[in-house]
PDB file of C-alpha atoms in Angstrom:
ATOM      1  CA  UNK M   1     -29.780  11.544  -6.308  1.00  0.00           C
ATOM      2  CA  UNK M   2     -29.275  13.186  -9.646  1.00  0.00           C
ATOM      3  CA  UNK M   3     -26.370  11.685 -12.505  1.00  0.00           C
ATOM      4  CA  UNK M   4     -23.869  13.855 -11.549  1.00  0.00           C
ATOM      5  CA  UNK M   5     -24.285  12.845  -7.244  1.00  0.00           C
ATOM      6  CA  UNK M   6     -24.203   9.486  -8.447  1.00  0.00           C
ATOM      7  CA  UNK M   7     -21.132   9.639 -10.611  1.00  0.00           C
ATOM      8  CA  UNK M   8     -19.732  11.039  -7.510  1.00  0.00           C
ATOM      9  CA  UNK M   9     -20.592   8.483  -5.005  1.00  0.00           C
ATOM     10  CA  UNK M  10     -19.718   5.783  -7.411  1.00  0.00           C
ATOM     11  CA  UNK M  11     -16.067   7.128  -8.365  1.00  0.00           C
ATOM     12  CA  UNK M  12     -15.296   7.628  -4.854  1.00  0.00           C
ATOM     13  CA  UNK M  13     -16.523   4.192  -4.234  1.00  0.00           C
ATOM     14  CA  UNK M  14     -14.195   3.141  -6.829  1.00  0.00           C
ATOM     15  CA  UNK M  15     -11.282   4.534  -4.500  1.00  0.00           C
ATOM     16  CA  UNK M  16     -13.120   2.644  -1.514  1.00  0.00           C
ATOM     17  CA  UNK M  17     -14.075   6.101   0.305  1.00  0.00           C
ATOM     18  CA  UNK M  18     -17.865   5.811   1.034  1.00  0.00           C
ATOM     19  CA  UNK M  19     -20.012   8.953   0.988  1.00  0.00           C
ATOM     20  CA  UNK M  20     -23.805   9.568   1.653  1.00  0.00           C
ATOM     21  CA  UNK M  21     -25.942  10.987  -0.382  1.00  0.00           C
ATOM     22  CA  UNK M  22     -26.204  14.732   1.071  1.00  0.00           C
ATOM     23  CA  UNK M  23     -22.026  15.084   0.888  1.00  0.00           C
ATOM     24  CA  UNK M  24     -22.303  14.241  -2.853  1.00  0.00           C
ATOM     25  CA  UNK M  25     -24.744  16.967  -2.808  1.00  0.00           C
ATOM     26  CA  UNK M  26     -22.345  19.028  -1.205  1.00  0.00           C
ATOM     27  CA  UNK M  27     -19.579  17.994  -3.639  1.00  0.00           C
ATOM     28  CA  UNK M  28     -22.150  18.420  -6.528  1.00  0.00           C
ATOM     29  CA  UNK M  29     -22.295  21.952  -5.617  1.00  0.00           C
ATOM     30  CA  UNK M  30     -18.809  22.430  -4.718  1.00  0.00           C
ATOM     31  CA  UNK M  31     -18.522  21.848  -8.116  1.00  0.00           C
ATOM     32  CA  UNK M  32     -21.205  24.300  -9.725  1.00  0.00           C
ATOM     33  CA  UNK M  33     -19.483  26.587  -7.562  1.00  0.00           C
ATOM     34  CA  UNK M  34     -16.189  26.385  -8.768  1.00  0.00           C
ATOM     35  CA  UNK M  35     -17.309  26.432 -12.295  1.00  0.00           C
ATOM     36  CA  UNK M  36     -19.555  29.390 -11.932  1.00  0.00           C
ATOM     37  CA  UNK M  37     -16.892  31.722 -10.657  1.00  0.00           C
ATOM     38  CA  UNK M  38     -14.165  30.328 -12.472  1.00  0.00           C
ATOM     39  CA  UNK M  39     -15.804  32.388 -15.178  1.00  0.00           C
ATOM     40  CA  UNK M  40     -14.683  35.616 -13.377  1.00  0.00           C
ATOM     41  CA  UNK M  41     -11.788  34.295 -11.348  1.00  0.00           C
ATOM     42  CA  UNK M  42      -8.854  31.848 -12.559  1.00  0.00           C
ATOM     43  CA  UNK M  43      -9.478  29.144  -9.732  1.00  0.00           C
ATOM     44  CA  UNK M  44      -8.518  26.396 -11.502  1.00  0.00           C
ATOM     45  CA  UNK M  45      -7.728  25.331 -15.227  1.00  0.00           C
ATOM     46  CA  UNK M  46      -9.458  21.908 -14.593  1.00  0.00           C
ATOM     47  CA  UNK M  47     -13.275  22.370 -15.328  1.00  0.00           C
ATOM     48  CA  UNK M  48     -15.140  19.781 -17.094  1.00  0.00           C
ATOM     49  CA  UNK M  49     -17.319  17.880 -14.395  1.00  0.00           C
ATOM     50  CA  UNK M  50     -15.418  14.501 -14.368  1.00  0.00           C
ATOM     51  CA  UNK M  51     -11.957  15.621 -14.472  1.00  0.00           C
ATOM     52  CA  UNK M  52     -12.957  18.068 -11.442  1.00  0.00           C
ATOM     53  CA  UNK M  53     -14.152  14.740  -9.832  1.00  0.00           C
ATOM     54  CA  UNK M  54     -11.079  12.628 -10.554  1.00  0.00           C
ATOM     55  CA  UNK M  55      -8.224  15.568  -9.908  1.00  0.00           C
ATOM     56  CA  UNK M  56      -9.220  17.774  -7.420  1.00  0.00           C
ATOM     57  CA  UNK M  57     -12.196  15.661  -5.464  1.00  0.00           C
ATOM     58  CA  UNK M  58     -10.733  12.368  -5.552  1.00  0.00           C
ATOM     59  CA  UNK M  59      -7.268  14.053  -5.337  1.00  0.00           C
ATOM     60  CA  UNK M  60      -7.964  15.527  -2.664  1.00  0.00           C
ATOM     61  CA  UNK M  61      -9.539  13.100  -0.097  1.00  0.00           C
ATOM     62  CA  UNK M  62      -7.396  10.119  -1.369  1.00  0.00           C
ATOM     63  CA  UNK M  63      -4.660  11.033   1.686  1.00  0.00           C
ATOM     64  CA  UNK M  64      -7.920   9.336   4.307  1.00  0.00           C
ATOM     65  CA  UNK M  65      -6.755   5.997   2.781  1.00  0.00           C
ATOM     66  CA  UNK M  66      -3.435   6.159   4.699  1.00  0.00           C
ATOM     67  CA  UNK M  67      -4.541   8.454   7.622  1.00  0.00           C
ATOM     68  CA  UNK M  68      -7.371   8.009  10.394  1.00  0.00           C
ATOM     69  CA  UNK M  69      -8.880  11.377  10.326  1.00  0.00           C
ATOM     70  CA  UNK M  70     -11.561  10.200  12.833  1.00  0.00           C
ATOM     71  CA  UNK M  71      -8.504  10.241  15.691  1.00  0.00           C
ATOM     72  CA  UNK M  72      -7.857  13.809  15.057  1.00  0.00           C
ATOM     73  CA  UNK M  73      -9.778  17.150  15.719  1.00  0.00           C
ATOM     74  CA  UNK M  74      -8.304  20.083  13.476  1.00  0.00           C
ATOM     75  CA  UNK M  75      -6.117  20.564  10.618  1.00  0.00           C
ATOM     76  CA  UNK M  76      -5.146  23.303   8.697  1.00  0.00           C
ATOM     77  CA  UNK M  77      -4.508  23.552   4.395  1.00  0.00           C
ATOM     78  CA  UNK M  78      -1.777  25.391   3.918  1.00  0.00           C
ATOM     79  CA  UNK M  79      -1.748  27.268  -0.098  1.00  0.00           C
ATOM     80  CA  UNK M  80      -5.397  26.402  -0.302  1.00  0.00           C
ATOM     81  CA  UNK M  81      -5.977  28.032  -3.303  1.00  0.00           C
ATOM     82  CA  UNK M  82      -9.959  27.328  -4.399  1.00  0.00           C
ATOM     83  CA  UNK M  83     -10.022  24.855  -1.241  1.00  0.00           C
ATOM     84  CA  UNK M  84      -8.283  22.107  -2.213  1.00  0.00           C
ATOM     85  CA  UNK M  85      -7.510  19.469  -0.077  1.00  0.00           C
ATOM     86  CA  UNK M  86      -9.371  21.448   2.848  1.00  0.00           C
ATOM     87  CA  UNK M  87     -12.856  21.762   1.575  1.00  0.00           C
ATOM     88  CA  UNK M  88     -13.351  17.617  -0.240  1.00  0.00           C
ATOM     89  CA  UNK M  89     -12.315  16.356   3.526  1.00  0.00           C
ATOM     90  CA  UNK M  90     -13.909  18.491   5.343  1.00  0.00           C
ATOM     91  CA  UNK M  91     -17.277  17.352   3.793  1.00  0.00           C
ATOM     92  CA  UNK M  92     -16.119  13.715   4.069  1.00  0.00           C
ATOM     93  CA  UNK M  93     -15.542  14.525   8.224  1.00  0.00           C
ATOM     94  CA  UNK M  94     -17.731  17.305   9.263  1.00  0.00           C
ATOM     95  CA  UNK M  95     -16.511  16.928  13.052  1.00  0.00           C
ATOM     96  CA  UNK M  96     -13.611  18.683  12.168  1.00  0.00           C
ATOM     97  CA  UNK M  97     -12.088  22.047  12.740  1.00  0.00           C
ATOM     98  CA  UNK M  98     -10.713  23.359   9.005  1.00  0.00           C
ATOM     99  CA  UNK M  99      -8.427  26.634   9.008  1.00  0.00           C
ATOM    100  CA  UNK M 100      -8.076  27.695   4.975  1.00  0.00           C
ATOM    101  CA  UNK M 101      -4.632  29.488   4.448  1.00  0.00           C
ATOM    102  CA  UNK M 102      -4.434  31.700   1.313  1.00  0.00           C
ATOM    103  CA  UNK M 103      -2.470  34.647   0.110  1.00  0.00           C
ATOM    104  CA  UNK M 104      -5.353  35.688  -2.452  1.00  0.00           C
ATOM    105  CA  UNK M 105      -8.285  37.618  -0.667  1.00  0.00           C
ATOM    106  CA  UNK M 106     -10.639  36.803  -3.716  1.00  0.00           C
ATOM    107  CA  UNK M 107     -10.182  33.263  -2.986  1.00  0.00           C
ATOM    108  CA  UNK M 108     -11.162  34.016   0.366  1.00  0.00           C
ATOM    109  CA  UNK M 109     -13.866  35.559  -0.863  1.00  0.00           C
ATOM    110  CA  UNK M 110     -15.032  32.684  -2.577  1.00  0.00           C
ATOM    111  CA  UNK M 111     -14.033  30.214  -0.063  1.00  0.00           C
ATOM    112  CA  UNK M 112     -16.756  31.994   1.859  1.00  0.00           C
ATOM    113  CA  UNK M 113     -19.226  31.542   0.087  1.00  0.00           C
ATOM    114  CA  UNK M 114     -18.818  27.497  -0.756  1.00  0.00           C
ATOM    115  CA  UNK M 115     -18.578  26.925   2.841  1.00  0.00           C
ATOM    116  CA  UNK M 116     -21.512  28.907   3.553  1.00  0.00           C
ATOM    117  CA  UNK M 117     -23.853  27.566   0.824  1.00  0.00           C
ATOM    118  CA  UNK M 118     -22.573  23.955   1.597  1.00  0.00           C
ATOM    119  CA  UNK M 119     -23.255  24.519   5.208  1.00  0.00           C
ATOM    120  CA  UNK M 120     -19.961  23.627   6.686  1.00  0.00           C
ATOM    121  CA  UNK M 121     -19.859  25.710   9.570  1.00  0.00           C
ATOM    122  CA  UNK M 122     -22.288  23.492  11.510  1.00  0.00           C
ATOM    123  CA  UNK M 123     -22.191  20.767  13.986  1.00  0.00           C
ATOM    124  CA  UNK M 124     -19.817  22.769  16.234  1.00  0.00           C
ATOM    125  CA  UNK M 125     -16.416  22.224  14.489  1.00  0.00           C
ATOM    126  CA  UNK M 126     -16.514  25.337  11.926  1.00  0.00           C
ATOM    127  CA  UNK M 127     -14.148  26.612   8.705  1.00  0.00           C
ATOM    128  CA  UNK M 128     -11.521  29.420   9.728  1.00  0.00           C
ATOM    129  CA  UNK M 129     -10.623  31.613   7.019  1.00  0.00           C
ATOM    130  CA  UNK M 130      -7.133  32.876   7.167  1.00  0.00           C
ATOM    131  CA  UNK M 131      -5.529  35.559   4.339  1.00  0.00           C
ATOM    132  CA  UNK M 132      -2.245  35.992   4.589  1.00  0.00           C
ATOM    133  CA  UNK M 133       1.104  34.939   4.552  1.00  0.00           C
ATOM    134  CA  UNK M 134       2.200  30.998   6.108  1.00  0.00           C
ATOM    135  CA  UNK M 135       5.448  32.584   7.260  1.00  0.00           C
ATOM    136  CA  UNK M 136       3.685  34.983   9.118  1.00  0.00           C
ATOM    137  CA  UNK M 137       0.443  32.900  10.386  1.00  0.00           C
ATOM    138  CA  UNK M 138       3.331  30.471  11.685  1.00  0.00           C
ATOM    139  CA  UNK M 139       4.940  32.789  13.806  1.00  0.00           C
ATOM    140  CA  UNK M 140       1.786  33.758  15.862  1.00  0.00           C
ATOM    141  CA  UNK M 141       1.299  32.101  18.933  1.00  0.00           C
ATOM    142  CA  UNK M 142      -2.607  31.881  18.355  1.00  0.00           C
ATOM    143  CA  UNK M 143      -1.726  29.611  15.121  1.00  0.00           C
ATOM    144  CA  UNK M 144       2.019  28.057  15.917  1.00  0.00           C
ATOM    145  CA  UNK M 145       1.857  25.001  17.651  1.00  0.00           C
ATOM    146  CA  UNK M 146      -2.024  24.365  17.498  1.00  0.00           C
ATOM    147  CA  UNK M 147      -2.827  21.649  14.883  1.00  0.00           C
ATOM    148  CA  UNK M 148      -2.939  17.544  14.952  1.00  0.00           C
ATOM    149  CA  UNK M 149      -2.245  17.548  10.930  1.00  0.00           C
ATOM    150  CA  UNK M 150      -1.348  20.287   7.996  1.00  0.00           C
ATOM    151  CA  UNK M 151      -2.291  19.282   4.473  1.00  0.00           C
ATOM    152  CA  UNK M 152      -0.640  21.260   1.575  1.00  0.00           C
ATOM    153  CA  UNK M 153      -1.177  20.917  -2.597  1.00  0.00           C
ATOM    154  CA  UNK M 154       0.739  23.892  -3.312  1.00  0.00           C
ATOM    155  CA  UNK M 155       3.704  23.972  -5.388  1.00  0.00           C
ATOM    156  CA  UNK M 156       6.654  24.316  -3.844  1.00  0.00           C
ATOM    157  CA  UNK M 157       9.943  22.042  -3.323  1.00  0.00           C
ATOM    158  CA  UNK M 158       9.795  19.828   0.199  1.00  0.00           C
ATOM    159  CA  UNK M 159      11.959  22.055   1.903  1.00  0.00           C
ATOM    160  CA  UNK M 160      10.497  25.274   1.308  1.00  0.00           C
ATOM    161  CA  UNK M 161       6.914  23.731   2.175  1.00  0.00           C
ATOM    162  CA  UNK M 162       8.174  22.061   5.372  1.00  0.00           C
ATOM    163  CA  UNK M 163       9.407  25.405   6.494  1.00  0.00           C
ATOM    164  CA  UNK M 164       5.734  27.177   5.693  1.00  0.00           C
ATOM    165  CA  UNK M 165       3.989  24.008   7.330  1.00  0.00           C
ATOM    166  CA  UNK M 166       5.534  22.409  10.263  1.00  0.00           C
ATOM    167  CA  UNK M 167       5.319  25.255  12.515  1.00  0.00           C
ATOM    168  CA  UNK M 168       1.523  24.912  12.676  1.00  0.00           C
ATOM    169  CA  UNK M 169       1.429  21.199  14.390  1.00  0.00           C
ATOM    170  CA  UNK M 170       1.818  20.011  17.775  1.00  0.00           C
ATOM    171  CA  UNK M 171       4.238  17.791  18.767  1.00  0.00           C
ATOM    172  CA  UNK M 172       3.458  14.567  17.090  1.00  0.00           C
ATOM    173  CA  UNK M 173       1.430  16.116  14.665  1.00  0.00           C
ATOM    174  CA  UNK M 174       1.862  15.478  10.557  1.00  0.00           C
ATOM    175  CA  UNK M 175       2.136  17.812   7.712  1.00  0.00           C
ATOM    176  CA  UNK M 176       1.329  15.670   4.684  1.00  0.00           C
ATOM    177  CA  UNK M 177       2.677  16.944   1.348  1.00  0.00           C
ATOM    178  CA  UNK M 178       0.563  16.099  -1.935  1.00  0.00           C
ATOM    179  CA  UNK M 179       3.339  15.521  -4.858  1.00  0.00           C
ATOM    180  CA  UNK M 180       3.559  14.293  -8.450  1.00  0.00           C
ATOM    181  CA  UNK M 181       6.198  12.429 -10.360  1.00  0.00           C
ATOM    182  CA  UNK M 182       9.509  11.725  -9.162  1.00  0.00           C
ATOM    183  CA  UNK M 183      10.231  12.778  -5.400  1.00  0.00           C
ATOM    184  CA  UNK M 184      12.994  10.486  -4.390  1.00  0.00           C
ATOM    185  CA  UNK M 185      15.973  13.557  -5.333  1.00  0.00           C
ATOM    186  CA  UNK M 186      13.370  15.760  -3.768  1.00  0.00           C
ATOM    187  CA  UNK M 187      12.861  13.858  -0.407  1.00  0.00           C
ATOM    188  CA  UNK M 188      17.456  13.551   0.291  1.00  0.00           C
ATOM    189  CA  UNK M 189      17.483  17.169  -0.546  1.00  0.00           C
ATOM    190  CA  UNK M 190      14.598  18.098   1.696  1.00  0.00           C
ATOM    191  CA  UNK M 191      16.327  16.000   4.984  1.00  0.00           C
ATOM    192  CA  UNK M 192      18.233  18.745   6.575  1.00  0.00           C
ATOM    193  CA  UNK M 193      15.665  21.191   6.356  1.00  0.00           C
ATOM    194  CA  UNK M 194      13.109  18.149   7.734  1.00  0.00           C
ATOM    195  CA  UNK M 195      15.234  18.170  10.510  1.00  0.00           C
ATOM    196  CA  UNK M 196      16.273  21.761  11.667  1.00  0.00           C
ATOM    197  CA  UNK M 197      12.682  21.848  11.769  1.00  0.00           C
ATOM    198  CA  UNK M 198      12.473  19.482  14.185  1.00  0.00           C
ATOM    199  CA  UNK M 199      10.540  16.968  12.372  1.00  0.00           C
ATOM    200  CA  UNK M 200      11.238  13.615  10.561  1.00  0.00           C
ATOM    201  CA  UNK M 201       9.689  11.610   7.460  1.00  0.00           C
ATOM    202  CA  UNK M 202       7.276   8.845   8.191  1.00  0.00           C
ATOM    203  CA  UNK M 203       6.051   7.746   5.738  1.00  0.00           C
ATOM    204  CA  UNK M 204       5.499   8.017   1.398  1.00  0.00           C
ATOM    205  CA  UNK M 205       2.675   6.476  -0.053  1.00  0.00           C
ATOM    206  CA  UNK M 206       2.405   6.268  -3.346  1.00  0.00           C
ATOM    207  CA  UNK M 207      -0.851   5.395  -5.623  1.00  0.00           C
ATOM    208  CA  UNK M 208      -2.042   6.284  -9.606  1.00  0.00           C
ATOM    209  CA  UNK M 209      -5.213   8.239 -10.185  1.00  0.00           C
ATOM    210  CA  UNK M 210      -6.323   7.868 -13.599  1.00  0.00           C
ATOM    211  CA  UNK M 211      -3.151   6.846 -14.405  1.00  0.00           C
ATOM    212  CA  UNK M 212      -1.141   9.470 -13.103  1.00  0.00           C
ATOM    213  CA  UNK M 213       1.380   8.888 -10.650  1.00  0.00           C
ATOM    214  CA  UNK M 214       0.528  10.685  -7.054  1.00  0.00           C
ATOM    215  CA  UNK M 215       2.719  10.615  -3.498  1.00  0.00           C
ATOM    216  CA  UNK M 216       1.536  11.969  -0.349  1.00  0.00           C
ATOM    217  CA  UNK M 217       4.649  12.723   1.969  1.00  0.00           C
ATOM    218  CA  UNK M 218       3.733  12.244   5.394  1.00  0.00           C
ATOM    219  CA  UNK M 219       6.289  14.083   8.188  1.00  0.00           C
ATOM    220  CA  UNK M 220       5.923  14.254  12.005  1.00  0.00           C
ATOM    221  CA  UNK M 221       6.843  16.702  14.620  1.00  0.00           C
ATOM    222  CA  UNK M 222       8.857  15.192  16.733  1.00  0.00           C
ATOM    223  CA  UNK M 223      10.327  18.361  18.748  1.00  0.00           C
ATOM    224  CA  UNK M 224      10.163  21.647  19.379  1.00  0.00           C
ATOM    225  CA  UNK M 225      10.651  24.328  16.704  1.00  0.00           C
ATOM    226  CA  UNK M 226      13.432  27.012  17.498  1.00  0.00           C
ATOM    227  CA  UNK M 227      12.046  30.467  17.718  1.00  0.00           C
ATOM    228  CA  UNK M 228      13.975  31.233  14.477  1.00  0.00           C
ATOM    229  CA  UNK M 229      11.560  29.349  11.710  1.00  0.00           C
ATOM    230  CA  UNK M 230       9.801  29.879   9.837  1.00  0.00           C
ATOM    231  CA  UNK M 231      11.687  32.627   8.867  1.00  0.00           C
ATOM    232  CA  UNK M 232      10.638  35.778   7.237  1.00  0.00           C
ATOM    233  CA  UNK M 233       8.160  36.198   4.158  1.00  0.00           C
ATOM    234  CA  UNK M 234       9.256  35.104   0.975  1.00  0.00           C
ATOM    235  CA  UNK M 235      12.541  33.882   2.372  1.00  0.00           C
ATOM    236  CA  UNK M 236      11.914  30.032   2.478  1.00  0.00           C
ATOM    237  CA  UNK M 237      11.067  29.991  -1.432  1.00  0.00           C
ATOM    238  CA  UNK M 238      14.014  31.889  -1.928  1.00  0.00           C
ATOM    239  CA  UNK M 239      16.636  30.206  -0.097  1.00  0.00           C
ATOM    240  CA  UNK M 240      15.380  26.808   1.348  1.00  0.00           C
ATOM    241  CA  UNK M 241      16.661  25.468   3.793  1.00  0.00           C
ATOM    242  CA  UNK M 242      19.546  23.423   3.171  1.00  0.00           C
TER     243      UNK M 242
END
């Protein structure tokens, strides 16, 4: 291994996630990916190689502390932006069926082309590339319904996001929402909509990376979703769910 894969394995280490030496390769030129087009596209504002590491890497895959991704088969990341949680846990479990949700086509574009040169389409569980709208993907029967677990970073409040991401999972299946700072106003406000949706919270977990403070909102599907959410486009940012 080079400096850089072995700064990699070793800060993950630090977080207790183990990694082999090809997937810090792969998250070595993840990296040199990002970077490189980032020069032509705004992916990300975070560049320098160790900050990458620590707050979109570590970030990302920091959520397979509190969840056994080995018991599940698919997920989906919903507002993937440059790939981000999907792409850092896909490389950690490669047996797993990723779907990549984005608005942007150039970042589909680009999400192409890392999971092609990292190879992640192999071993039969591939990366599906979706551009479009969650409201929309999440009223179509091939996509409603279909998932064990639906990861979102995006930036949105809890109720809005719960409305774009529950109606992906099965029943029993989690939608984990990545958060910063305070969330506890953010959670009481987000109940109602938790639960028109069918769905309840599980769980928060809270931890510091780098010394910034992170929460990971886990909710479950506990029912059926009326035929009525997720409403239409642009709707749930505009008027959440209350």
């Amino acid at each position: 291994m080079n400096e850089r894969q072995e700064y990699i394995k070793k800060r993950f280490e630090g977080e207790k996630i183990s990694i082999t030496e090809r997937q810090a390769q792969q998250f070595e030129q993840y990296y040199e990916l990002l970077t490189e087009t980032n020069k032509v596209m705004n992916l990300t504002a975070v560049t320098k190689f160790e900050e990458v590491v620590c707050r979109h890497f570590l970030d990302s895959v920091l959520v397979t502390n509190y969840f056994d991704f080995s018991a599940i088969r698919n997920f989906i990341d919903v507002g993937t932006g440059a790939g981000f949680p999907g792409i850092p846990i896909k490389i950690l479990y490669p047996h797993l069926s990723v779907t990549l949700l984005d608005s942007l086509g150039k970042r589909m574009a680009f999400l192409s082309k890392v999971v092609d040169n990292l190879g992640l389409n192999g071993e039969g569980a591939g990366v599906e590339l979706l551009h479009g709208r969650a409201e929309d993907f999440g009223r179509d029967p091939d996509y409603r319904g279909r998932y064990d677990l639906c990861l979102s970073r995006a930036v949105a409040n809890l109720s809005t996001l719960s409305e774009y991401c529950t109606p992906f999972l099965k029943i029993g299946g989690r939608f984990v929402s990545y958060k910063s700072g305070e969330i506890e106003e953010e959670l009481e406000t987000a109940k109602p909509a938790i639960k028109k949706l069918g769905c309840k919270t599980r769980a928060v977990e809270k931890f510091t990376l780098d010394g910034a403070g992170r929460s990971l909102i886990f909710i479950e599907r506990k029912a059926g979703l009326s035929a009525k959410y997720p409403r239409k486009a642009g709707i749930p940012a505009k008027a959440p769910l209350t």
